[in-house]
């Protein structure tokens, strides 16, 4: 309850509906609370308090991401009596959703349920953006789900002779409006797809935004409502390549796979592959094509295993040592073969999957984690991000015994690699 | 002199060099003035006062863009005696520039000349970013040169075993530092070119930035110092296509050309071309290829005429009616053929020239002006921007009599098209 907020009245709501009856609402587990006018949608109240309940459909009762439940009883700590009568009864939108998609008896859609009296609202972890996910595969650390991609379902009004505004312009306006974004960028290569999809889908579409640039970018568009979003994570080792296909809406791993790095035929260890590049004019090209081909094969394998639609696979994340990173990105690895071992790029790389000839969903983005130094790669950076040795005072030694060994030492003040 | 600023002492300079001798400097024609410590470079003084003197080389005395001259004599209005003794004598950098590139007797490089006493400094229009350009071709309106692209010459320190930072990261850092930018974006497709150019050019390169996105974007890189930047402007009419090749550093037109729109063979007027698209599966593709081919031919013709290097042609600007705009951008024009005449996009479009199969310099950008309505195009928008009927109170009627006629009426309050 350390970060609980107990503003007496939410200022925005107060201005809008001064004089109406108010009720106290407490959101759990954050403990954030305030008084809101009776009739306020619970999703709006949550947003005003900074409780990040997810919503794809912009509050249309379509996506079912914004589920909450009411904790009933007398809560002396908050001074409220929370009852099922204090939330609005299920309306037609929610009843339809329950029938078509299913909804637990005690769950409610917060976008179409309003505050009718004092409430203690439980927000399940799955409804929270940046919520914690408990992994079932034995890993002890919990992960925070906060994907760079966001789905936005919108319904445009059909075009009209009197407002001669472009389809793409109207799409941009409604996304910014419905999802409270100051601006989004629509890349040129999306315009033809937007024109076609809007007209064929009766002006109701789901857009996928990449939130990582300063101005969020529209990278994909689907006809009608869609709540499917997949990502894939790769660890490109010198000897083996491992991949996990992840459901980005639940942060669950759907399938995993691995195979030998096909570059082995050009050299067992990294330095012999760098030599191959130095001594053959088309060496770099061949090694790049080999590893990208291997990644594409793993993508195909995992999509097939899970019967998933490639169109929804819009994010891929990579770690590798610097030589593999250079070869995968199509950069010359030979400077890494001799002092001063300067990499072409050491910070993270964001790019379109198509720019790397990767066969993911149309518009998919890739993210390559930063590398640490000439021979300490993004895999080491990822381990440090996950284990966070710097969060403890005790000295920690992390050793990655692969084809090459990396050693990271945390002495309580600084990390050595 | 309305916007003259007469702060007594520039605050930044004061902090740095408190106690040293100061001199009064007045920049003309803006009239901005302040007292600066003796020894301050004139370019630094100008920047501190918001006088936008251009510089490509970051003050290294290489580009010659930052020329100024000293107005000598007693200026009672300012209370100063401005003499040639009050500016530092020509140093070795400026003497070398004079010998190699030439420099008028009365001109000085403001980046390597320092303040030695009171000065009245004349800043020629050509040295000012967003400076006015007097057109010689009979047009009465003056144009303000303020290109979206900016050249930045930088000298990196060679890579070093002890700072294992990527080439691209170091390039980004020095550009941000030397040109006072908070951040720049390096697109993925520039990484290989950056790696190669830096290593081959001994770590001295000229980068071209596109300043139009929120975060300026690096779009091209040249070995060593370069101060050549070209743009090309197209008016794509239904019947004829006109082009002007422009020197973006001086805003002078280098060559012009025109030819018939090759789409004429698919239909004389716009509506018959839209019909052709409706009735032929590959109709849109053919019409798009035809007009892009014509644009590429004009690019070739003007580059050849002026013996210019394609690599420096990094900006192209287009106006057209909405049907031509759709066909050129590869969008379906058929919605423009029937009510409600909704365009795919009505706002401006920024894209990579390569995305439209245009053969400009590598990394070149295109800009398509916004269209006004279903059949009132970007050409009309450009005319309105140039003539600015809204800046006068008198009613104005603008008529464009082309293959189709557009009429714009300004009634003193609103523009009708």
Coordinates of C-alpha atoms in Angstrom, one line a residue, chain B residues 10-331:
Chain B
X10 CA 24.6 38.1 -23.1
X11 CA 24.0 36.0 -20.0
X12 CA 25.9 32.8 -21.1
X13 CA 29.0 34.6 -22.1
X14 CA 28.9 36.6 -18.8
X15 CA 28.9 33.5 -16.7
X16 CA 31.8 32.0 -18.5
X17 CA 34.1 35.0 -18.7
X18 CA 33.2 37.3 -15.9
X19 CA 35.7 40.1 -15.3
X20 CA 37.1 40.1 -18.9
X21 CA 36.9 43.1 -21.1
X22 CA 33.6 43.4 -23.1
X23 CA 32.7 44.9 -26.4
X24 CA 29.3 45.8 -28.0
X25 CA 28.3 43.9 -31.1
X26 CA 25.3 44.8 -33.4
X27 CA 24.2 42.3 -36.0
X28 CA 22.5 43.8 -39.1
X29 CA 20.0 43.7 -40.6
X30 CA 18.2 42.3 -37.5
X31 CA 19.6 45.0 -35.2
X32 CA 20.1 42.4 -32.4
X33 CA 22.9 43.5 -30.1
X34 CA 24.7 42.7 -26.8
X35 CA 28.0 43.1 -25.0
X36 CA 30.3 40.1 -25.4
X37 CA 33.7 39.3 -23.8
X38 CA 36.6 40.2 -26.1
X39 CA 37.8 36.9 -27.8
X40 CA 34.3 35.5 -28.4
X41 CA 33.9 34.0 -31.9
X42 CA 31.4 36.1 -33.9
X43 CA 29.4 33.0 -34.8
X44 CA 29.0 32.1 -31.1
X45 CA 27.8 35.7 -30.4
X46 CA 25.3 35.5 -33.3
X47 CA 23.9 32.2 -32.1
X48 CA 23.5 33.5 -28.5
X49 CA 21.4 36.3 -29.9
X50 CA 19.3 34.0 -32.1
X51 CA 20.9 35.3 -35.4
X52 CA 20.7 32.1 -37.4
X53 CA 24.0 32.2 -39.3
X54 CA 24.4 28.9 -41.2
X55 CA 27.3 26.5 -40.6
X56 CA 27.9 23.0 -42.1
X57 CA 31.3 22.3 -40.6
X58 CA 30.4 23.1 -37.0
X59 CA 32.8 26.1 -36.8
X60 CA 35.9 24.5 -38.3
X61 CA 36.5 27.2 -41.0
X62 CA 35.8 24.6 -43.7
X63 CA 32.4 25.3 -45.2
X64 CA 32.5 29.1 -45.7
X65 CA 28.7 29.3 -45.1
X66 CA 29.1 31.6 -42.1
X67 CA 30.5 34.7 -43.9
X68 CA 29.9 38.1 -42.5
X69 CA 31.4 41.6 -43.1
X70 CA 32.2 44.5 -40.8
X71 CA 30.5 47.8 -41.4
X72 CA 33.1 50.4 -40.4
X73 CA 32.5 53.9 -39.1
X74 CA 31.0 55.7 -36.2
X75 CA 27.4 54.6 -35.6
X76 CA 25.8 57.3 -33.4
X77 CA 22.6 55.3 -33.2
X78 CA 24.4 52.5 -31.5
X79 CA 27.0 54.6 -29.8
X80 CA 29.9 52.5 -31.3
X81 CA 32.9 53.1 -33.4
X82 CA 33.2 49.9 -35.6
X83 CA 36.6 49.3 -37.2
X84 CA 38.5 46.5 -38.9
X85 CA 40.9 46.6 -35.9
X86 CA 37.9 45.4 -33.7
X87 CA 37.8 42.0 -35.5
X88 CA 40.7 39.5 -35.1
X89 CA 43.1 39.4 -38.0
X90 CA 42.8 36.5 -40.5
X91 CA 44.3 33.4 -38.9
X92 CA 45.8 30.4 -40.7
X93 CA 42.4 28.6 -41.1
X94 CA 40.8 31.5 -42.8
X95 CA 43.9 32.3 -45.0
X96 CA 43.9 28.7 -46.2
X97 CA 40.1 28.9 -47.0
X98 CA 40.7 32.1 -48.9
X99 CA 43.5 30.6 -51.0
X100 CA 41.7 27.3 -51.7
X101 CA 38.0 28.4 -52.0
X102 CA 38.2 32.2 -52.4
X103 CA 36.8 34.8 -50.1
X104 CA 35.9 38.4 -50.9
X105 CA 38.2 41.1 -49.5
X106 CA 35.6 42.4 -47.1
X107 CA 34.2 39.0 -46.1
X108 CA 35.2 37.1 -43.0
X109 CA 34.4 33.6 -41.6
X110 CA 32.5 34.3 -38.5
X111 CA 33.4 30.9 -36.9
X112 CA 37.1 31.7 -36.7
X113 CA 36.9 35.5 -36.3
X114 CA 36.8 36.9 -32.8
X115 CA 35.4 40.1 -31.3
X116 CA 38.3 42.4 -30.3
X117 CA 36.2 45.6 -29.8
X118 CA 32.9 47.2 -30.7
X119 CA 31.5 46.0 -34.0
X120 CA 28.6 46.4 -36.4
X121 CA 28.4 43.1 -38.3
X122 CA 26.5 42.8 -41.6
X123 CA 25.1 39.3 -42.2
X124 CA 24.5 38.7 -45.9
X125 CA 21.2 37.0 -46.7
X126 CA 23.0 33.9 -48.1
X127 CA 24.5 33.2 -44.6
X128 CA 21.2 33.2 -42.9
X129 CA 19.1 30.1 -42.4
X130 CA 15.5 31.0 -43.4
X131 CA 17.0 34.1 -45.2
X132 CA 15.2 35.7 -48.1
X133 CA 16.2 34.9 -51.6
X134 CA 15.6 37.4 -54.4
X135 CA 14.5 35.5 -57.5
X136 CA 15.8 36.7 -60.8
X137 CA 13.2 35.1 -63.0
X138 CA 10.6 37.8 -62.8
X139 CA 8.6 36.5 -59.9
X140 CA 7.9 39.4 -57.6
X141 CA 7.6 37.5 -54.4
X142 CA 10.7 36.7 -52.4
X143 CA 11.1 33.3 -51.0
X144 CA 12.5 32.2 -47.7
X145 CA 15.0 29.5 -47.9
X146 CA 14.6 27.0 -45.0
X147 CA 15.2 23.5 -46.3
X148 CA 14.2 20.5 -44.4
X149 CA 17.6 19.0 -45.0
X150 CA 20.8 20.0 -43.2
X151 CA 24.4 19.1 -43.9
X152 CA 26.7 18.4 -40.9
X153 CA 30.4 18.0 -41.3
X154 CA 32.0 16.1 -38.3
X155 CA 35.4 14.8 -37.4
X156 CA 35.3 11.7 -35.1
X157 CA 38.2 10.6 -33.0
X158 CA 39.5 7.2 -34.3
X159 CA 38.1 4.2 -32.4
X160 CA 39.9 3.2 -29.3
X161 CA 40.2 -0.1 -27.4
X162 CA 39.1 1.4 -24.2
X163 CA 35.8 2.9 -25.4
X164 CA 34.1 0.1 -27.2
X165 CA 31.3 2.2 -28.5
X166 CA 29.8 1.6 -32.0
X167 CA 30.8 3.7 -35.0
X168 CA 27.2 4.8 -35.5
X169 CA 26.8 5.6 -31.8
X170 CA 29.9 7.8 -31.9
X171 CA 28.7 9.5 -35.1
X172 CA 25.4 10.3 -33.5
X173 CA 27.0 11.6 -30.4
X174 CA 29.3 14.0 -32.2
X175 CA 26.6 15.3 -34.5
X176 CA 24.3 16.0 -31.5
X177 CA 27.2 17.7 -29.8
X178 CA 28.6 19.8 -32.6
X179 CA 25.2 20.9 -33.9
X180 CA 23.4 21.3 -30.6
X181 CA 20.7 18.7 -31.3
X182 CA 19.1 16.8 -28.4
X183 CA 18.8 13.6 -30.4
X184 CA 19.0 12.2 -34.0
X185 CA 17.6 8.9 -35.4
X186 CA 19.9 6.7 -37.5
X187 CA 17.7 4.4 -39.6
X188 CA 18.7 0.7 -39.8
X189 CA 19.4 0.9 -43.5
X190 CA 22.2 3.5 -42.9
X191 CA 24.3 1.4 -40.6
X192 CA 26.3 -0.5 -43.2
X193 CA 26.9 2.7 -45.2
X194 CA 28.1 4.5 -42.1
X195 CA 30.5 1.7 -41.1
X196 CA 32.0 1.7 -44.6
X197 CA 32.2 5.5 -45.0
X198 CA 33.7 6.3 -41.6
X199 CA 36.5 3.7 -42.0
X200 CA 37.3 4.8 -45.6
X201 CA 37.1 8.5 -45.0
X202 CA 39.5 8.5 -42.0
X203 CA 36.5 9.3 -39.6
X204 CA 35.7 12.7 -41.3
X205 CA 32.3 12.7 -42.9
X206 CA 29.4 15.0 -43.9
X207 CA 26.0 13.7 -42.8
X208 CA 22.7 14.9 -44.2
X209 CA 19.9 15.2 -41.7
X210 CA 16.2 15.4 -42.4
X211 CA 14.8 17.9 -39.9
X212 CA 11.2 17.3 -40.7
X213 CA 10.4 14.4 -38.2
X214 CA 10.3 15.1 -34.5
X215 CA 13.7 13.5 -34.1
X216 CA 15.9 14.6 -37.0
X217 CA 16.9 11.6 -39.2
X218 CA 20.2 10.8 -40.7
X219 CA 19.5 10.1 -44.4
X220 CA 22.8 10.2 -46.2
X221 CA 26.5 10.3 -45.4
X222 CA 29.4 11.5 -47.6
X223 CA 33.2 10.9 -47.1
X224 CA 35.0 14.1 -46.0
X225 CA 33.6 17.6 -46.4
X226 CA 30.7 18.2 -48.7
X227 CA 28.6 21.3 -49.1
X228 CA 26.5 20.3 -52.1
X229 CA 22.7 19.7 -51.6
X230 CA 20.2 19.6 -54.4
X231 CA 16.4 19.4 -54.5
X232 CA 14.0 19.0 -57.3
X233 CA 10.4 20.3 -57.5
X234 CA 7.7 18.7 -59.7
X235 CA 4.3 19.9 -60.8
X236 CA 2.6 16.8 -62.1
X237 CA -0.3 18.0 -64.4
X238 CA -2.7 15.8 -66.2
X239 CA -1.2 16.8 -69.5
X240 CA 2.3 18.1 -68.7
X241 CA 4.9 17.5 -66.0
X242 CA 7.3 20.3 -65.1
X243 CA 10.4 20.1 -63.0
X244 CA 13.0 22.5 -61.5
X245 CA 16.3 21.4 -60.2
X246 CA 17.3 23.7 -57.2
X247 CA 20.5 24.3 -55.4
X248 CA 19.3 24.0 -51.8
X249 CA 22.3 25.9 -50.4
X250 CA 21.5 29.1 -52.5
X251 CA 17.8 28.5 -53.4
X252 CA 18.7 29.2 -57.1
X253 CA 17.1 27.2 -59.9
X254 CA 19.9 25.4 -61.8
X255 CA 17.8 23.9 -64.6
X256 CA 14.2 23.4 -65.6
X257 CA 12.4 21.0 -67.9
X258 CA 9.1 19.5 -68.8
X259 CA 7.5 16.8 -70.8
X260 CA 4.1 15.4 -71.7
X261 CA 2.4 13.2 -69.1
X262 CA 2.8 9.7 -70.6
X263 CA -0.5 8.6 -69.0
X264 CA -2.2 10.4 -71.9
X265 CA -2.1 7.1 -73.8
X266 CA -4.4 5.7 -71.2
X267 CA -6.9 8.5 -71.4
X268 CA -6.8 12.2 -72.2
X269 CA -8.6 13.5 -69.1
X270 CA -8.5 12.3 -65.5
X271 CA -11.8 10.6 -65.5
X272 CA -11.0 8.4 -68.4
X273 CA -7.8 7.3 -66.6
X274 CA -9.8 6.5 -63.5
X275 CA -12.1 4.4 -65.8
X276 CA -9.0 2.7 -67.2
X277 CA -8.0 1.7 -63.6
X278 CA -11.6 0.5 -62.9
X279 CA -11.7 -1.7 -66.0
X280 CA -8.2 -3.2 -66.0
X281 CA -6.7 -5.3 -63.3
X282 CA -3.2 -3.9 -63.8
X283 CA -4.4 -0.5 -64.8
X284 CA -3.4 1.3 -61.6
X285 CA 0.0 -0.4 -61.7
X286 CA 0.6 0.7 -65.3
X287 CA -0.5 4.3 -64.7
X288 CA 1.7 4.5 -61.6
X289 CA 4.7 3.1 -63.5
X290 CA 4.2 5.5 -66.3
X291 CA 4.2 8.7 -64.3
X292 CA 7.1 7.6 -62.0
X293 CA 9.0 6.7 -65.2
X294 CA 8.4 10.2 -66.5
X295 CA 9.6 11.8 -63.2
X296 CA 12.8 9.6 -63.4
X297 CA 13.4 10.7 -67.0
X298 CA 13.2 14.4 -65.9
X299 CA 15.5 13.8 -63.0
X300 CA 18.1 12.2 -65.4
X301 CA 17.6 15.1 -67.9
X302 CA 18.2 17.9 -65.4
X303 CA 21.1 16.2 -63.7
X304 CA 22.8 15.7 -67.1
X305 CA 22.1 19.3 -68.1
X306 CA 23.8 20.6 -65.0
X307 CA 26.5 17.9 -64.8
X308 CA 25.3 17.4 -61.2
X309 CA 26.0 14.4 -59.0
X310 CA 22.9 12.3 -58.3
X311 CA 24.2 11.5 -54.8
X312 CA 23.6 15.1 -53.7
X313 CA 19.9 15.1 -55.0
X314 CA 18.3 14.3 -51.7
X315 CA 14.9 16.1 -51.7
X316 CA 12.0 16.1 -54.1
X317 CA 8.8 18.1 -53.7
X318 CA 5.6 17.4 -55.6
X319 CA 2.3 19.0 -56.3
X320 CA -0.6 17.5 -58.3
X321 CA -4.3 17.2 -58.5
X322 CA -5.7 14.4 -56.3
X323 CA -6.1 11.8 -59.1
X324 CA -2.5 12.3 -60.2
X325 CA -1.4 12.3 -56.5
X326 CA -3.1 9.0 -55.9
X327 CA -1.6 7.4 -59.1
X328 CA 1.9 8.7 -58.4
X329 CA 1.8 7.5 -54.7
X330 CA 0.5 4.1 -55.8
X331 CA -3.0 4.6 -54.3

